[in-house]
Coordinates of C-alpha atoms in Angstrom, one line a residue:
X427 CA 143.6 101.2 147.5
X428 CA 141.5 103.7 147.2
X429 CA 141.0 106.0 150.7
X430 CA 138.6 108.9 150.9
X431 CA 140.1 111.6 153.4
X432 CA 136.6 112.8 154.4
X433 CA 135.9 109.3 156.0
X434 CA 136.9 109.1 159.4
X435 CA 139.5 106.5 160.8
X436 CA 137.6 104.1 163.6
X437 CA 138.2 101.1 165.9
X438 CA 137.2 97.9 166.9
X439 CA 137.8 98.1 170.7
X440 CA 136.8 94.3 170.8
X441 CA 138.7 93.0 168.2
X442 CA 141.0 90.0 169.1
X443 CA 144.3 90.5 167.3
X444 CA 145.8 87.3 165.5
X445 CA 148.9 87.6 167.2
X446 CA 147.9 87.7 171.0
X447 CA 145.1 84.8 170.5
X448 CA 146.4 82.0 171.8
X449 CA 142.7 80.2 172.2
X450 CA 142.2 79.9 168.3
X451 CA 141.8 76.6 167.4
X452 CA 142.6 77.0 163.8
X453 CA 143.2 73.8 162.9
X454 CA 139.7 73.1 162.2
X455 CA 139.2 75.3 159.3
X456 CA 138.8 73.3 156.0
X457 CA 136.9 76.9 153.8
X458 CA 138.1 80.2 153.4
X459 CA 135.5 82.8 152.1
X460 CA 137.7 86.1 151.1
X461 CA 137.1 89.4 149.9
X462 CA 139.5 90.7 146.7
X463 CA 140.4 93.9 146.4
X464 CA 142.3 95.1 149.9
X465 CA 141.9 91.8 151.3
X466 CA 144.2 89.9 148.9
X467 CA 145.7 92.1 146.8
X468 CA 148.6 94.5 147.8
X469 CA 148.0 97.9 146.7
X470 CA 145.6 96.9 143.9
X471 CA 147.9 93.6 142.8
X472 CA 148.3 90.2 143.6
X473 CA 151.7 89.2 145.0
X474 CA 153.7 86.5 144.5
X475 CA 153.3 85.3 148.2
X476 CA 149.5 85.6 148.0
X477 CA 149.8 83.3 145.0
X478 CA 152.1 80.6 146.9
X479 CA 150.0 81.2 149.7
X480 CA 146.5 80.2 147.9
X481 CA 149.3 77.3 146.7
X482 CA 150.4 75.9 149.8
X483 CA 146.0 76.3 151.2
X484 CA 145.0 73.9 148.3
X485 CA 147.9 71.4 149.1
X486 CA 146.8 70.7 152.8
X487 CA 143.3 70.7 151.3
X488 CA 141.6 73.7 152.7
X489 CA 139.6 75.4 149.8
X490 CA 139.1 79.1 149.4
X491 CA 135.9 81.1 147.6
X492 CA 137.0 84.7 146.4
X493 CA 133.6 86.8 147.3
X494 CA 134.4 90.2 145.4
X495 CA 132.1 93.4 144.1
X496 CA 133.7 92.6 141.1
X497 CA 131.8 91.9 138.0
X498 CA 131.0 88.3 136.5
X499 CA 133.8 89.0 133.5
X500 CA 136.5 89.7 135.5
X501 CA 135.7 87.0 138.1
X502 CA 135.4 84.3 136.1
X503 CA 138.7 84.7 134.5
X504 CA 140.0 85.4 137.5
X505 CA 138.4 82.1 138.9
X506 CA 139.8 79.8 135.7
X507 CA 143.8 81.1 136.7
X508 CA 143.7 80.7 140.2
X509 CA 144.1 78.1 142.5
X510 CA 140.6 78.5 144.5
X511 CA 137.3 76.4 144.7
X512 CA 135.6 79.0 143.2
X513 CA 134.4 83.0 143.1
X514 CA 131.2 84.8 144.2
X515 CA 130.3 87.7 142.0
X516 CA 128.8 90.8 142.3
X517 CA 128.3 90.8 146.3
X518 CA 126.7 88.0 145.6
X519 CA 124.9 87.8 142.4
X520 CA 126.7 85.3 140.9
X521 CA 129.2 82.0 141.2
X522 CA 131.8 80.1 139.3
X523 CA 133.0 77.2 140.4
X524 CA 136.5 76.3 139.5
X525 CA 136.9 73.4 136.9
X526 CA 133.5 74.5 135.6
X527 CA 132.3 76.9 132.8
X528 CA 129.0 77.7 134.2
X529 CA 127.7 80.8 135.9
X530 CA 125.8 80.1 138.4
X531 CA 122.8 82.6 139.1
X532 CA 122.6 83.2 143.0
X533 CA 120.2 86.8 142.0
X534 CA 117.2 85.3 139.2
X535 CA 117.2 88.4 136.7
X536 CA 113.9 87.1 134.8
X537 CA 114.6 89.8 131.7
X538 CA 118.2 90.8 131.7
X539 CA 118.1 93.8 129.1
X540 CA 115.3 95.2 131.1
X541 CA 117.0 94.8 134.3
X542 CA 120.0 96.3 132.9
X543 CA 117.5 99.3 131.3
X544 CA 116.6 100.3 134.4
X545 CA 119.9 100.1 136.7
X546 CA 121.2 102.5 134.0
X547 CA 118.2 104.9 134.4
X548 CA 118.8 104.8 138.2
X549 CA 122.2 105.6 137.9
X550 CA 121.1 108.5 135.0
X551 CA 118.7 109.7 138.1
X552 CA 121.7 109.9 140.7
X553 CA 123.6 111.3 138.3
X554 CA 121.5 114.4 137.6
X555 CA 121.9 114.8 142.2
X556 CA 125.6 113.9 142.2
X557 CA 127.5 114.9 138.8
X558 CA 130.9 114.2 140.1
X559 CA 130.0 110.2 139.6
X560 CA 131.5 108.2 136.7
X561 CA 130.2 105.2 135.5
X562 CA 133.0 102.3 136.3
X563 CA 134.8 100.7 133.4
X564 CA 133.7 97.6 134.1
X565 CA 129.7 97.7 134.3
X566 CA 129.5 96.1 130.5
X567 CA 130.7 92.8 131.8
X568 CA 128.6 93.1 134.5
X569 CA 124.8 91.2 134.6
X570 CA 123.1 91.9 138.5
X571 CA 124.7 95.0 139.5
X572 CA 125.5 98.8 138.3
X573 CA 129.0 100.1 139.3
X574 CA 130.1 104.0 139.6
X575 CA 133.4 105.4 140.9
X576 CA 133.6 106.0 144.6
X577 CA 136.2 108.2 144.5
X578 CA 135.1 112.0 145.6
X579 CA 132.1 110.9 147.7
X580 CA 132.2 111.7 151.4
X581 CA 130.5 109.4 153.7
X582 CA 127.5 111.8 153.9
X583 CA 126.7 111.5 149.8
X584 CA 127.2 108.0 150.3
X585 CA 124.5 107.4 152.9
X586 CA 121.8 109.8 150.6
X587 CA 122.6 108.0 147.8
X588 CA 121.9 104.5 149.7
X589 CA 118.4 106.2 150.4
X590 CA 117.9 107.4 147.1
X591 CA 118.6 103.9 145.6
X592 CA 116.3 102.7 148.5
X593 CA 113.4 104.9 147.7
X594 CA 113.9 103.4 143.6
X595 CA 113.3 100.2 144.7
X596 CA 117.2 99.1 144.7
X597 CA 119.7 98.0 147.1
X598 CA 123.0 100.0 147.8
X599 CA 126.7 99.2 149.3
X600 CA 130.5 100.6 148.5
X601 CA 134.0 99.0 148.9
X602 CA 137.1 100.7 148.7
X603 CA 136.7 100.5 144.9
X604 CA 133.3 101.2 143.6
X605 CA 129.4 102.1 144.5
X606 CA 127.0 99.1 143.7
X607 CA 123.6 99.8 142.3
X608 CA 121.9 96.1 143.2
X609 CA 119.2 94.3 143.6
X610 CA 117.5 94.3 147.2
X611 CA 118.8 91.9 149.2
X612 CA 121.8 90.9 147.1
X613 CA 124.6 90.5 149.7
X614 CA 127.8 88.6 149.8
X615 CA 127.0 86.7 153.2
X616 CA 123.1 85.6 151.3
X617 CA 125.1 84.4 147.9
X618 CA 128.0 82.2 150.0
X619 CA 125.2 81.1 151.9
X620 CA 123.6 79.5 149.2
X621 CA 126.9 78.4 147.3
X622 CA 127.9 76.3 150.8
X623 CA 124.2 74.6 150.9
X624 CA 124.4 73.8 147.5
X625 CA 128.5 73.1 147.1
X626 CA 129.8 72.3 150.3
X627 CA 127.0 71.0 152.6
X628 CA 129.5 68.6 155.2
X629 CA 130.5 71.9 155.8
X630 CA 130.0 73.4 159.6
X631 CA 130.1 77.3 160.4
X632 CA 133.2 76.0 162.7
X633 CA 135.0 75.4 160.0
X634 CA 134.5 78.3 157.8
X635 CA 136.2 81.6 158.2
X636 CA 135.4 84.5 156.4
X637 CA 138.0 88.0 155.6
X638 CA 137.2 91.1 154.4
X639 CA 138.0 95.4 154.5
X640 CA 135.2 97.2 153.6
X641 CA 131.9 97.7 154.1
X642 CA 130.2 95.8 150.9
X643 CA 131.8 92.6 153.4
X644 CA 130.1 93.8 156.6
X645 CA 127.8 91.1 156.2
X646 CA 130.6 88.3 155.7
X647 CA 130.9 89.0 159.4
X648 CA 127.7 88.4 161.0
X649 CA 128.4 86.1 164.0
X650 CA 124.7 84.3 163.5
X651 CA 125.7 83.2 159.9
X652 CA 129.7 82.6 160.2
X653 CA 131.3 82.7 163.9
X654 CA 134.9 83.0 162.9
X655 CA 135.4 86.0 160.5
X656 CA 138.4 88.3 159.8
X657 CA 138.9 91.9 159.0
X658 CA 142.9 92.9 157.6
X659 CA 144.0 95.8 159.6
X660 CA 142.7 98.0 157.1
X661 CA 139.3 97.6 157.9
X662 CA 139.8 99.9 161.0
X663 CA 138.7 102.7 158.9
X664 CA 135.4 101.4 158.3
X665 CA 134.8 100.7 162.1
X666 CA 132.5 103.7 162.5
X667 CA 130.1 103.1 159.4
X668 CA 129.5 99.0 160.2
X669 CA 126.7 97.3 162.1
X670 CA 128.8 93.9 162.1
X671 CA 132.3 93.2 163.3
X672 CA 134.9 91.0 162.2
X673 CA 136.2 88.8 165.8
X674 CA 139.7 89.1 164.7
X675 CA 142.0 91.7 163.6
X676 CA 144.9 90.8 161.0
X677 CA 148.1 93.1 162.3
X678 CA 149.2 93.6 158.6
X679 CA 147.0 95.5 156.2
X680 CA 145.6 94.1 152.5
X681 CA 147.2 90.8 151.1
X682 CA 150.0 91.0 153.8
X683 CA 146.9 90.2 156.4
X684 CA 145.3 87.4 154.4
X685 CA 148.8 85.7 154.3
X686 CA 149.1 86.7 157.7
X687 CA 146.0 84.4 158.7
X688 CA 146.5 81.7 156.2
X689 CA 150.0 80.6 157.7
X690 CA 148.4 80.7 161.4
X691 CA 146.0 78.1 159.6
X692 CA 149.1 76.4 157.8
X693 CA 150.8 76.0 160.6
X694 CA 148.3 74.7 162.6
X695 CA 147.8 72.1 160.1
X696 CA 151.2 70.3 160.1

């Protein structure tokens, strides 16, 4: 996982850890909505017990929705392998749902060469403020979004360049991984919004819990759209840059706190 020294380590004074909660009624979770990358990966992989772990979720029934930055090529292969529902793409831009071939637009892009024409100019334009940024490797499987390396931006470039992209006309947000170039109001909490009403409408906000790390997920944890979320330990060092809080606190970090969480729900299962 990527972590840029400039950015300063923060709490959540409010957070309720996992461990000490004993008022959690977990047992009526049947959806998990979960970032990727530092949420279930270890160190930039998956692990074997994050693989039996997404296993032994589908066998009790409770179905899980990756919602990742990541672009619509990598997610739906990713989507087709694993054992999940489905996958969000693009912070929301796009969805596959698993035993289908379709992609789902959640963001309409009316001309896509056009829209792609001119998220490549605005990153050309950034460029020519902030040289050190490289385009990501990944941006030509991509269709809503524009990625670029987040690596050697301190916190301060990254809130300019959020009101540069603002002043273009675009929407802005950064994981641990990359800088997204979107379109405005393309956010993972608006995409798994729609994908519930659409997909899973029997589902309640009771029984939905959404996990993240980083700030492209601060929105997976706004308490007026989903009242249960979790942040992995890791997130602590966004607390200081994120309007929205998660209400519980993994006490392992990355895939080690999604696993963490799952077996509280496991266990409250049997």
């Amino acid at each position: 996982m990527y972590r840029n020294p400039s950015v300063p380590t923060g709490q959540f004074p409010n957070l309720k850890p996992l461990s000490s909660d004993t008022s959690a009624d977990w047992s009526k979770i049947r959806l998990i909505a979960t970032d990727m990358d530092g949420t279930l990966t270890n160190q930039g992989k998956f692990s074997t017990a994050l693989l039996q772990t997404l296993e032994d979720l589908q066998a009790v029934g409770i179905k899980v929705i990756i919602v990742t930055g990541r672009s619509a090529g990598w997610v739906n292969g990713l989507n087709s392998l694993m054992p999940i529902a489905g996958a969000i793409a693009e912070n929301g831009g796009l969805f596959y749902r698993s035993g289908s071939e379709e992609t789902v637009p959640l963001t309409p892009i009316p001309e896509l060469t056009a829209h792609r024409q001119h998220l490549n100019s605005t990153f050309t334009e950034l460029k020519t403020k902030f040289p050190q940024i490289q385009e990501s490797a990944d941006n030509r499987f991509r269709i809503t979004d524009w990625t670029f390396n987040v690596a050697e931006l301190s916190l301060d470039e990254l809130q300019t360049i959020s009101h540069l992209c603002q002043q273009m006309g675009w929407g802005f947000t950064y994981s641990n991984v990359q800088c997204h170039i979107k379109p405005p109001g393309q956010e993972k909490a608006i995409g798994l919004l729609q994908v519930l009403r659409e997909y899973f409408p029997d589902y309640s906000p009771e029984q939905i819990v959404t996990v993240g790390d980083s700030p492209n997920d601060e929105t997976l944890f706004n308490q007026s759209y989903f009242p249960i979320s979790v942040g992995v330990a890791n997130v602590q060092k966004y607390a200081n840059q994120m309007q929205y809080q998660p209400v519980y606190i993994t006490t392992a970090a990355e895939g080690e706190g999604f696993c963490e969480l799952s077996s509280y729900i496991l266990e409250s299962k049997r």
